[in-house]
Amino acid sequence: MTTGDKVACASSADEACPTAGTRNDAADHVDAGAGRVNRLADDLAALEGQGRALLSIEGLWCPSCAAATERLLRDTPGVHDARVSFIGSAALLRWDPDRTTLAALAAAVRRLGYRLAPPDNRRTTAERLDGEIRALSVRLTVAAFFGVWTMLFSLLIYLGVGEHSGGAVGWWLALASVSFALPAILFAGRPILVAGWRTLRTGVPGMDTLVGLGVLAAAGLSTWQLVRGVEHVYADTAVMLVVLLTVGRLLEARALRRAAATIDALHARLPEVATRLDADGATETVAAESVRIGERIRVAAGERVPLDGRLSRGETRIDRAVMTGESRPAAARVGDTVLAGSVNLERGIVIEVTAVIGEREIDRIGEQVMETVRARPGTQRLADRVARWIAPIAIGLAALTVLIGQLAGLPIEDTLLRATSVLVVACPCAVSIAVPIAYVSLAGRAADQGVLFRDAGTLERLAGVDRLYLDKTGTLTAGHPAVSEVHIHRPLPAAIPDDPATLLHLAAAAEGDVAHVVAQALREAADSTVTPLDARREDAGVVAEHPEHGQLLVGSTRFLERYGVLARGNQSGDAMQVELAIGDRHVATFMLDDPLRPSAVATVNALGAAGIDCAILSGDRESSAIRVARAVGIPTDRVIADCLPEDKADVLRASRGRTAFVGDGANDALALAVADVGIAVSNANRTAAMAAGVVLREEGIDGVRRAVEIARHGRYAMRQNVAFALVYNAFGLSLAAIGMIPPVLAAAAMAASSVTVILNAARHGRGPTPDRAQQARA
């Protein structure tokens, strides 16, 4: 990997020191802060000439925060490109070192209220979400506790307790209501107010902007009323806005946390190990990360290669599907390069290591995937898209209401009351809480059917996919060999059974119970309990003794010829061949091929009927890819084969419309990250699963169809909620502007609309889940 390809990381130490209790403590904090700033300057100076860096951004509260930061960076002179991801909390920057510096960009981000920092590889997504959930839970608890008291005192005012009691009782009740609301607004609502201001000043207002304006308007009007000695305050409205938006954020964070934990558990793996050879030929099993370049490792037949290297002893065939997508095993001889992730199929080999952990080809792909995933900008979610264009309308209408009221000679109290009602009505809290609830319900329903969505943005994007690319090996096909044909070389002597099932049973018994793909394929094809025979495994095959038929040879044609057996009827084509000899007679050839998944044809047909064009994007040979395309019903002009990982990514970038990619191998990981929606099948490589937005938990690709159906159902539910919220806003804003809806009634109507869309979202989330028989019929 060249220096230009590597992702540069910078650290930031522009964090404000907490207030110290003593002068000495404060001085220590200042000194520490200065030291961190100096270290940051040193880090930035080392990166200035590269013009590219992947940085973490700390302090992002919402997708609109990420959008605001991205706009700020893009608008900075000298910046060629900036991509900010809310989910990844990262920014990928490309800039002209002659026109700007990283120090200047860090300062600009710091003025916006966020911090640049190096990617924190020690914290997983689940750990980061745990911290966010804890913070949201604390804020919600505080808001709910003080909100209950705020509502209680407000209710007493609405019931006329102050008026009936006489004197200043009503004013004191109003003061108590505002006093209890302040902790909820200042503590629980602080992130909302800060995010609203930051996004507004950068020109990308979102949900936080609208809610923040409503909270400030209600709190400000309440304070003004108290100063004037009036008991009618609207602190309960401000608290309700804070609580509703915080609940929505907490629900979504919990859903993201569950998805992250489930996917990590599905793809957890043991530490990689290697069998190292010393100078005397003795072997030792060690952690792969402890092996150094130039050392030799032994890889037995059936094992996965742990490190990149050069074959120094032995000849074999290598399954490179996970790295190249090629289904047919490749011959490997002394001097050939063998990549980590490949499977040694035939015999034990010795490899001289040329790349250690972190420098392997699979690690290089992983770095590209991590860069793409962390810097991938999330789709602006539905609620924020609605808020984006409602915000200027609400602000303009509130200002216009004040202006018209003053020109019409209305009292300033009535004018401000109408303007506050406009801002409260404009808050689409119904959407802010209904969209997360819809996602939680739909994601749970999808998980019951073996489909895991990482986030709500993925679900929204999948609903709009119109072209789906499928990898071939391991996706449309099973990804492992299976016996497809048995060729018996007749005529056979009378003592040798002329029956494919019996011959398969003999070959499987000779292979025994070893963990080898060929042995597993023969055992599965034998379809009966196989008792292993006493056998001796050699480099290219196995020799076994059968009590009735004598010597059995199972292996390649060269292996048979080594024992003086003349091989007959040699086949050609894509299939792997395994030969069986009984005594000195070559009796059968077993053709092993990568079979189609049982659900492949039905899934492709169902997706086509749903208006999604399917195509094959594979690293395998064109002839093999075309054969599979014809089998599943994909036109041959939609087959793109012989692709390297970068080629797949380029095809997806050049595709028009919204694309999805389904894959399983490390060679698919970059394509899974680049596609609008990446879908990893159940047996996917860990790197591929990390890059995907959707992970199928069950065997087969029928989950792709189910995922699309659920996503489209969810989009329909969300659009229903948005339509209802917009109708509410249209009527509410009009009535609030002319003074027919006071803030209290506006808040009540907002709560009613929130309950309505929540029930609608829950109704869609509880939609019927088809049972397995229904799925099979579909």
PDB file of C-alpha atoms in Angstrom, residues 20 236 297:
ATOM      1  CA  ALA A  20     -10.935  23.504  38.558  1.00  0.00           C
ATOM      2  CA  ASP A 236     -45.304  22.854  29.831  1.00  0.00           C
ATOM      3  CA  ILE A 297       4.205 -21.627   8.028  1.00  0.00           C
TER       4      ILE A 297
END
